[in-house]
């Protein structure tokens, strides 16, 4: 896959099959659209093109509102699009000025002039242009003047699988990682660097690696204890991950820390990825460290049971 950092660096194609959107999460609904443009490109001897916007439009239009958390960072989304066989990813810089383009201006300047679109495939609810005035009906009515055809992935096609980025976010914020994984078609993941913590876990016999997520907009699942698979240095380990405030030790900092089964090395400064497999329990306060240790042993036993170990 070729990544084009800006629309101006993209050279028009002979036979471009295109889709547009933020595609946060690249979930199974998005994957249906991606498969369609990939198949159409193959049939037509053309190339598939995904146009996406960065930063996320809401970050630009409503900078005071930090409530939106994203399922994927841009790099994660790009990697997933590559896995889905897309030929070209066009990263369009989203600004307030850009947002003022009418749907006609966007279509002519981007889809026609810069991409040379031959066929556009969009989801049933996709809107674009100033005040989101552009729609499938608008494109269908004007497609002949633009020189390309347009196809809509129907509402039924998407609704039959009952998925949306909002539904996935809500599932994760409730700790329902299994539900989110079903909608994503893969486990939800966090990636970050291992930083120094208080080393309390080592005293309890459960040494942990504290993970710092660099992107503030990345969605963190609900506080609690999870069964995860951690990857680093091309190695994979199962473990337990805690998200929360560690109320038993009255910690004042929200942390993400993972204990890996059967691992005894040094993880400091390591880049690590954790895939969420199952929710084990909610975070809670214990009367003593001994009670906490007992609960951790029970958590580990449950994790091993789920893993059939």
mmCIF file with all atom_site columns, N, CA and C in Angstrom, residues 92-131:
data_model
loop_
_atom_site.group_PDB
_atom_site.id
_atom_site.type_symbol
_atom_site.label_atom_id
_atom_site.label_alt_id
_atom_site.label_comp_id
_atom_site.label_asym_id
_atom_site.label_entity_id
_atom_site.label_seq_id
_atom_site.pdbx_PDB_ins_code
_atom_site.Cartn_x
_atom_site.Cartn_y
_atom_site.Cartn_z
_atom_site.occupancy
_atom_site.B_iso_or_equiv
_atom_site.pdbx_formal_charge
_atom_site.auth_seq_id
_atom_site.auth_comp_id
_atom_site.auth_asym_id
_atom_site.auth_atom_id
_atom_site.pdbx_PDB_model_num
ATOM 1   N N  . UNK A 1 92  ? -5.686  13.193 3.893   1.00 0.00 ? 92  UNK A N  1
ATOM 2   C CA . UNK A 1 92  ? -6.034  14.587 3.609   1.00 0.00 ? 92  UNK A CA 1
ATOM 3   C C  . UNK A 1 92  ? -5.993  15.384 4.908   1.00 0.00 ? 92  UNK A C  1
ATOM 4   N N  . UNK A 1 93  ? -5.164  16.420 4.929   1.00 0.00 ? 93  UNK A N  1
ATOM 5   C CA . UNK A 1 93  ? -5.082  17.261 6.124   1.00 0.00 ? 93  UNK A CA 1
ATOM 6   C C  . UNK A 1 93  ? -6.378  18.034 6.323   1.00 0.00 ? 93  UNK A C  1
ATOM 7   N N  . UNK A 1 94  ? -7.035  17.804 7.459   1.00 0.00 ? 94  UNK A N  1
ATOM 8   C CA . UNK A 1 94  ? -8.322  18.453 7.704   1.00 0.00 ? 94  UNK A CA 1
ATOM 9   C C  . UNK A 1 94  ? -8.091  19.743 8.491   1.00 0.00 ? 94  UNK A C  1
ATOM 10  N N  . UNK A 1 95  ? -8.568  20.847 7.931   1.00 0.00 ? 95  UNK A N  1
ATOM 11  C CA . UNK A 1 95  ? -8.469  22.165 8.564   1.00 0.00 ? 95  UNK A CA 1
ATOM 12  C C  . UNK A 1 95  ? -9.838  22.835 8.510   1.00 0.00 ? 95  UNK A C  1
ATOM 13  N N  . UNK A 1 96  ? -9.971  23.941 9.225   1.00 0.00 ? 96  UNK A N  1
ATOM 14  C CA . UNK A 1 96  ? -11.229 24.690 9.161   1.00 0.00 ? 96  UNK A CA 1
ATOM 15  C C  . UNK A 1 96  ? -11.473 25.200 7.743   1.00 0.00 ? 96  UNK A C  1
ATOM 16  N N  . UNK A 1 97  ? -10.397 25.623 7.094   1.00 0.00 ? 97  UNK A N  1
ATOM 17  C CA . UNK A 1 97  ? -10.529 26.106 5.712   1.00 0.00 ? 97  UNK A CA 1
ATOM 18  C C  . UNK A 1 97  ? -11.021 24.987 4.807   1.00 0.00 ? 97  UNK A C  1
ATOM 19  N N  . UNK A 1 98  ? -10.441 23.807 4.963   1.00 0.00 ? 98  UNK A N  1
ATOM 20  C CA . UNK A 1 98  ? -10.854 22.666 4.147   1.00 0.00 ? 98  UNK A CA 1
ATOM 21  C C  . UNK A 1 98  ? -12.323 22.343 4.386   1.00 0.00 ? 98  UNK A C  1
ATOM 22  N N  . UNK A 1 99  ? -12.778 22.487 5.635   1.00 0.00 ? 99  UNK A N  1
ATOM 23  C CA . UNK A 1 99  ? -14.163 22.139 5.977   1.00 0.00 ? 99  UNK A CA 1
ATOM 24  C C  . UNK A 1 99  ? -15.182 23.054 5.328   1.00 0.00 ? 99  UNK A C  1
ATOM 25  N N  . UNK A 1 100 ? -14.723 24.195 4.797   1.00 0.00 ? 100 UNK A N  1
ATOM 26  C CA . UNK A 1 100 ? -15.644 25.151 4.180   1.00 0.00 ? 100 UNK A CA 1
ATOM 27  C C  . UNK A 1 100 ? -15.914 24.846 2.712   1.00 0.00 ? 100 UNK A C  1
ATOM 28  N N  . UNK A 1 101 ? -15.236 23.836 2.165   1.00 0.00 ? 101 UNK A N  1
ATOM 29  C CA . UNK A 1 101 ? -15.508 23.459 0.777   1.00 0.00 ? 101 UNK A CA 1
ATOM 30  C C  . UNK A 1 101 ? -16.918 22.894 0.637   1.00 0.00 ? 101 UNK A C  1
ATOM 31  N N  . UNK A 1 102 ? -17.588 23.282 -0.396  1.00 0.00 ? 102 UNK A N  1
ATOM 32  C CA . UNK A 1 102 ? -18.900 22.693 -0.677  1.00 0.00 ? 102 UNK A CA 1
ATOM 33  C C  . UNK A 1 102 ? -18.684 21.268 -1.180  1.00 0.00 ? 102 UNK A C  1
ATOM 34  N N  . UNK A 1 103 ? -19.753 20.501 -1.195  1.00 0.00 ? 103 UNK A N  1
ATOM 35  C CA . UNK A 1 103 ? -19.653 19.132 -1.702  1.00 0.00 ? 103 UNK A CA 1
ATOM 36  C C  . UNK A 1 103 ? -19.227 19.140 -3.170  1.00 0.00 ? 103 UNK A C  1
ATOM 37  N N  . UNK A 1 104 ? -19.678 20.122 -3.950  1.00 0.00 ? 104 UNK A N  1
ATOM 38  C CA . UNK A 1 104 ? -19.294 20.212 -5.357  1.00 0.00 ? 104 UNK A CA 1
ATOM 39  C C  . UNK A 1 104 ? -17.809 20.529 -5.490  1.00 0.00 ? 104 UNK A C  1
ATOM 40  N N  . UNK A 1 105 ? -17.311 21.450 -4.670  1.00 0.00 ? 105 UNK A N  1
ATOM 41  C CA . UNK A 1 105 ? -15.884 21.795 -4.716  1.00 0.00 ? 105 UNK A CA 1
ATOM 42  C C  . UNK A 1 105 ? -15.029 20.598 -4.339  1.00 0.00 ? 105 UNK A C  1
ATOM 43  N N  . UNK A 1 106 ? -15.420 19.893 -3.295  1.00 0.00 ? 106 UNK A N  1
ATOM 44  C CA . UNK A 1 106 ? -14.655 18.721 -2.867  1.00 0.00 ? 106 UNK A CA 1
ATOM 45  C C  . UNK A 1 106 ? -14.644 17.662 -3.967  1.00 0.00 ? 106 UNK A C  1
ATOM 46  N N  . UNK A 1 107 ? -15.804 17.432 -4.556  1.00 0.00 ? 107 UNK A N  1
ATOM 47  C CA . UNK A 1 107 ? -15.898 16.412 -5.600  1.00 0.00 ? 107 UNK A CA 1
ATOM 48  C C  . UNK A 1 107 ? -15.024 16.757 -6.792  1.00 0.00 ? 107 UNK A C  1
ATOM 49  N N  . UNK A 1 108 ? -15.106 18.002 -7.238  1.00 0.00 ? 108 UNK A N  1
ATOM 50  C CA . UNK A 1 108 ? -14.332 18.398 -8.417  1.00 0.00 ? 108 UNK A CA 1
ATOM 51  C C  . UNK A 1 108 ? -12.832 18.499 -8.120  1.00 0.00 ? 108 UNK A C  1
ATOM 52  N N  . UNK A 1 109 ? -12.487 19.090 -6.974  1.00 0.00 ? 109 UNK A N  1
ATOM 53  C CA . UNK A 1 109 ? -11.068 19.315 -6.665  1.00 0.00 ? 109 UNK A CA 1
ATOM 54  C C  . UNK A 1 109 ? -10.335 18.045 -6.265  1.00 0.00 ? 109 UNK A C  1
ATOM 55  N N  . UNK A 1 110 ? -11.015 17.192 -5.496  1.00 0.00 ? 110 UNK A N  1
ATOM 56  C CA . UNK A 1 110 ? -10.352 16.011 -4.952  1.00 0.00 ? 110 UNK A CA 1
ATOM 57  C C  . UNK A 1 110 ? -10.661 14.764 -5.779  1.00 0.00 ? 110 UNK A C  1
ATOM 58  N N  . UNK A 1 111 ? -11.941 14.423 -5.870  1.00 0.00 ? 111 UNK A N  1
ATOM 59  C CA . UNK A 1 111 ? -12.310 13.163 -6.519  1.00 0.00 ? 111 UNK A CA 1
ATOM 60  C C  . UNK A 1 111 ? -12.036 13.162 -8.020  1.00 0.00 ? 111 UNK A C  1
ATOM 61  N N  . UNK A 1 112 ? -12.306 14.292 -8.676  1.00 0.00 ? 112 UNK A N  1
ATOM 62  C CA . UNK A 1 112 ? -12.129 14.348 -10.129 1.00 0.00 ? 112 UNK A CA 1
ATOM 63  C C  . UNK A 1 112 ? -10.711 14.768 -10.509 1.00 0.00 ? 112 UNK A C  1
ATOM 64  N N  . UNK A 1 113 ? -10.291 15.946 -10.059 1.00 0.00 ? 113 UNK A N  1
ATOM 65  C CA . UNK A 1 113 ? -9.012  16.515 -10.505 1.00 0.00 ? 113 UNK A CA 1
ATOM 66  C C  . UNK A 1 113 ? -7.809  15.740 -9.959  1.00 0.00 ? 113 UNK A C  1
ATOM 67  N N  . UNK A 1 114 ? -7.780  15.480 -8.655  1.00 0.00 ? 114 UNK A N  1
ATOM 68  C CA . UNK A 1 114 ? -6.593  14.883 -8.034  1.00 0.00 ? 114 UNK A CA 1
ATOM 69  C C  . UNK A 1 114 ? -6.560  13.360 -8.121  1.00 0.00 ? 114 UNK A C  1
ATOM 70  N N  . UNK A 1 115 ? -7.719  12.727 -8.035  1.00 0.00 ? 115 UNK A N  1
ATOM 71  C CA . UNK A 1 115 ? -7.749  11.255 -8.010  1.00 0.00 ? 115 UNK A CA 1
ATOM 72  C C  . UNK A 1 115 ? -8.069  10.677 -9.378  1.00 0.00 ? 115 UNK A C  1
ATOM 73  N N  . UNK A 1 116 ? -8.905  11.383 -10.148 1.00 0.00 ? 116 UNK A N  1
ATOM 74  C CA . UNK A 1 116 ? -9.431  10.869 -11.421 1.00 0.00 ? 116 UNK A CA 1
ATOM 75  C C  . UNK A 1 116 ? -10.287 9.622  -11.163 1.00 0.00 ? 116 UNK A C  1
ATOM 76  N N  . UNK A 1 117 ? -11.235 9.788  -10.240 1.00 0.00 ? 117 UNK A N  1
ATOM 77  C CA . UNK A 1 117 ? -12.097 8.686  -9.819  1.00 0.00 ? 117 UNK A CA 1
ATOM 78  C C  . UNK A 1 117 ? -12.941 8.145  -10.972 1.00 0.00 ? 117 UNK A C  1
ATOM 79  N N  . UNK A 1 118 ? -12.993 6.816  -11.077 1.00 0.00 ? 118 UNK A N  1
ATOM 80  C CA . UNK A 1 118 ? -13.862 6.172  -12.060 1.00 0.00 ? 118 UNK A CA 1
ATOM 81  C C  . UNK A 1 118 ? -15.100 5.586  -11.395 1.00 0.00 ? 118 UNK A C  1
ATOM 82  N N  . UNK A 1 119 ? -14.941 5.143  -10.152 1.00 0.00 ? 119 UNK A N  1
ATOM 83  C CA . UNK A 1 119 ? -16.095 4.651  -9.411  1.00 0.00 ? 119 UNK A CA 1
ATOM 84  C C  . UNK A 1 119 ? -15.885 4.980  -7.940  1.00 0.00 ? 119 UNK A C  1
ATOM 85  N N  . UNK A 1 120 ? -16.938 5.486  -7.293  1.00 0.00 ? 120 UNK A N  1
ATOM 86  C CA . UNK A 1 120 ? -16.899 5.817  -5.878  1.00 0.00 ? 120 UNK A CA 1
ATOM 87  C C  . UNK A 1 120 ? -17.867 4.913  -5.135  1.00 0.00 ? 120 UNK A C  1
ATOM 88  N N  . UNK A 1 121 ? -17.386 4.282  -4.057  1.00 0.00 ? 121 UNK A N  1
ATOM 89  C CA . UNK A 1 121 ? -18.222 3.413  -3.221  1.00 0.00 ? 121 UNK A CA 1
ATOM 90  C C  . UNK A 1 121 ? -18.267 4.014  -1.823  1.00 0.00 ? 121 UNK A C  1
ATOM 91  N N  . UNK A 1 122 ? -19.476 4.258  -1.296  1.00 0.00 ? 122 UNK A N  1
ATOM 92  C CA . UNK A 1 122 ? -19.598 4.850  0.041   1.00 0.00 ? 122 UNK A CA 1
ATOM 93  C C  . UNK A 1 122 ? -20.667 4.112  0.840   1.00 0.00 ? 122 UNK A C  1
ATOM 94  N N  . UNK A 1 123 ? -20.580 4.272  2.166   1.00 0.00 ? 123 UNK A N  1
ATOM 95  C CA . UNK A 1 123 ? -21.591 3.713  3.043   1.00 0.00 ? 123 UNK A CA 1
ATOM 96  C C  . UNK A 1 123 ? -22.871 4.515  2.974   1.00 0.00 ? 123 UNK A C  1
ATOM 97  N N  . UNK A 1 124 ? -23.982 3.906  3.396   1.00 0.00 ? 124 UNK A N  1
ATOM 98  C CA . UNK A 1 124 ? -25.297 4.531  3.211   1.00 0.00 ? 124 UNK A CA 1
ATOM 99  C C  . UNK A 1 124 ? -25.451 5.858  3.953   1.00 0.00 ? 124 UNK A C  1
ATOM 100 N N  . UNK A 1 125 ? -24.678 6.057  5.034   1.00 0.00 ? 125 UNK A N  1
ATOM 101 C CA . UNK A 1 125 ? -24.860 7.261  5.850   1.00 0.00 ? 125 UNK A CA 1
ATOM 102 C C  . UNK A 1 125 ? -23.731 8.268  5.662   1.00 0.00 ? 125 UNK A C  1
ATOM 103 N N  . UNK A 1 126 ? -22.900 8.087  4.648   1.00 0.00 ? 126 UNK A N  1
ATOM 104 C CA . UNK A 1 126 ? -21.751 8.988  4.478   1.00 0.00 ? 126 UNK A CA 1
ATOM 105 C C  . UNK A 1 126 ? -22.215 10.365 3.986   1.00 0.00 ? 126 UNK A C  1
ATOM 106 N N  . UNK A 1 127 ? -21.676 11.416 4.639   1.00 0.00 ? 127 UNK A N  1
ATOM 107 C CA . UNK A 1 127 ? -21.950 12.793 4.242   1.00 0.00 ? 127 UNK A CA 1
ATOM 108 C C  . UNK A 1 127 ? -20.623 13.518 4.108   1.00 0.00 ? 127 UNK A C  1
ATOM 109 N N  . UNK A 1 128 ? -20.566 14.531 3.252   1.00 0.00 ? 128 UNK A N  1
ATOM 110 C CA . UNK A 1 128 ? -19.309 15.243 3.053   1.00 0.00 ? 128 UNK A CA 1
ATOM 111 C C  . UNK A 1 128 ? -19.594 16.660 2.589   1.00 0.00 ? 128 UNK A C  1
ATOM 112 N N  . UNK A 1 129 ? -18.533 17.482 2.580   1.00 0.00 ? 129 UNK A N  1
ATOM 113 C CA . UNK A 1 129 ? -18.679 18.868 2.158   1.00 0.00 ? 129 UNK A CA 1
ATOM 114 C C  . UNK A 1 129 ? -19.144 19.756 3.300   1.00 0.00 ? 129 UNK A C  1
ATOM 115 N N  . UNK A 1 130 ? -19.184 21.067 3.063   1.00 0.00 ? 130 UNK A N  1
ATOM 116 C CA . UNK A 1 130 ? -19.595 22.034 4.068   1.00 0.00 ? 130 UNK A CA 1
ATOM 117 C C  . UNK A 1 130 ? -20.973 21.684 4.626   1.00 0.00 ? 130 UNK A C  1
ATOM 118 N N  . UNK A 1 131 ? -21.065 21.680 5.957   1.00 0.00 ? 131 UNK A N  1
ATOM 119 C CA . UNK A 1 131 ? -22.302 21.343 6.658   1.00 0.00 ? 131 UNK A CA 1
ATOM 120 C C  . UNK A 1 131 ? -22.823 19.950 6.295   1.00 0.00 ? 131 UNK A C  1
#
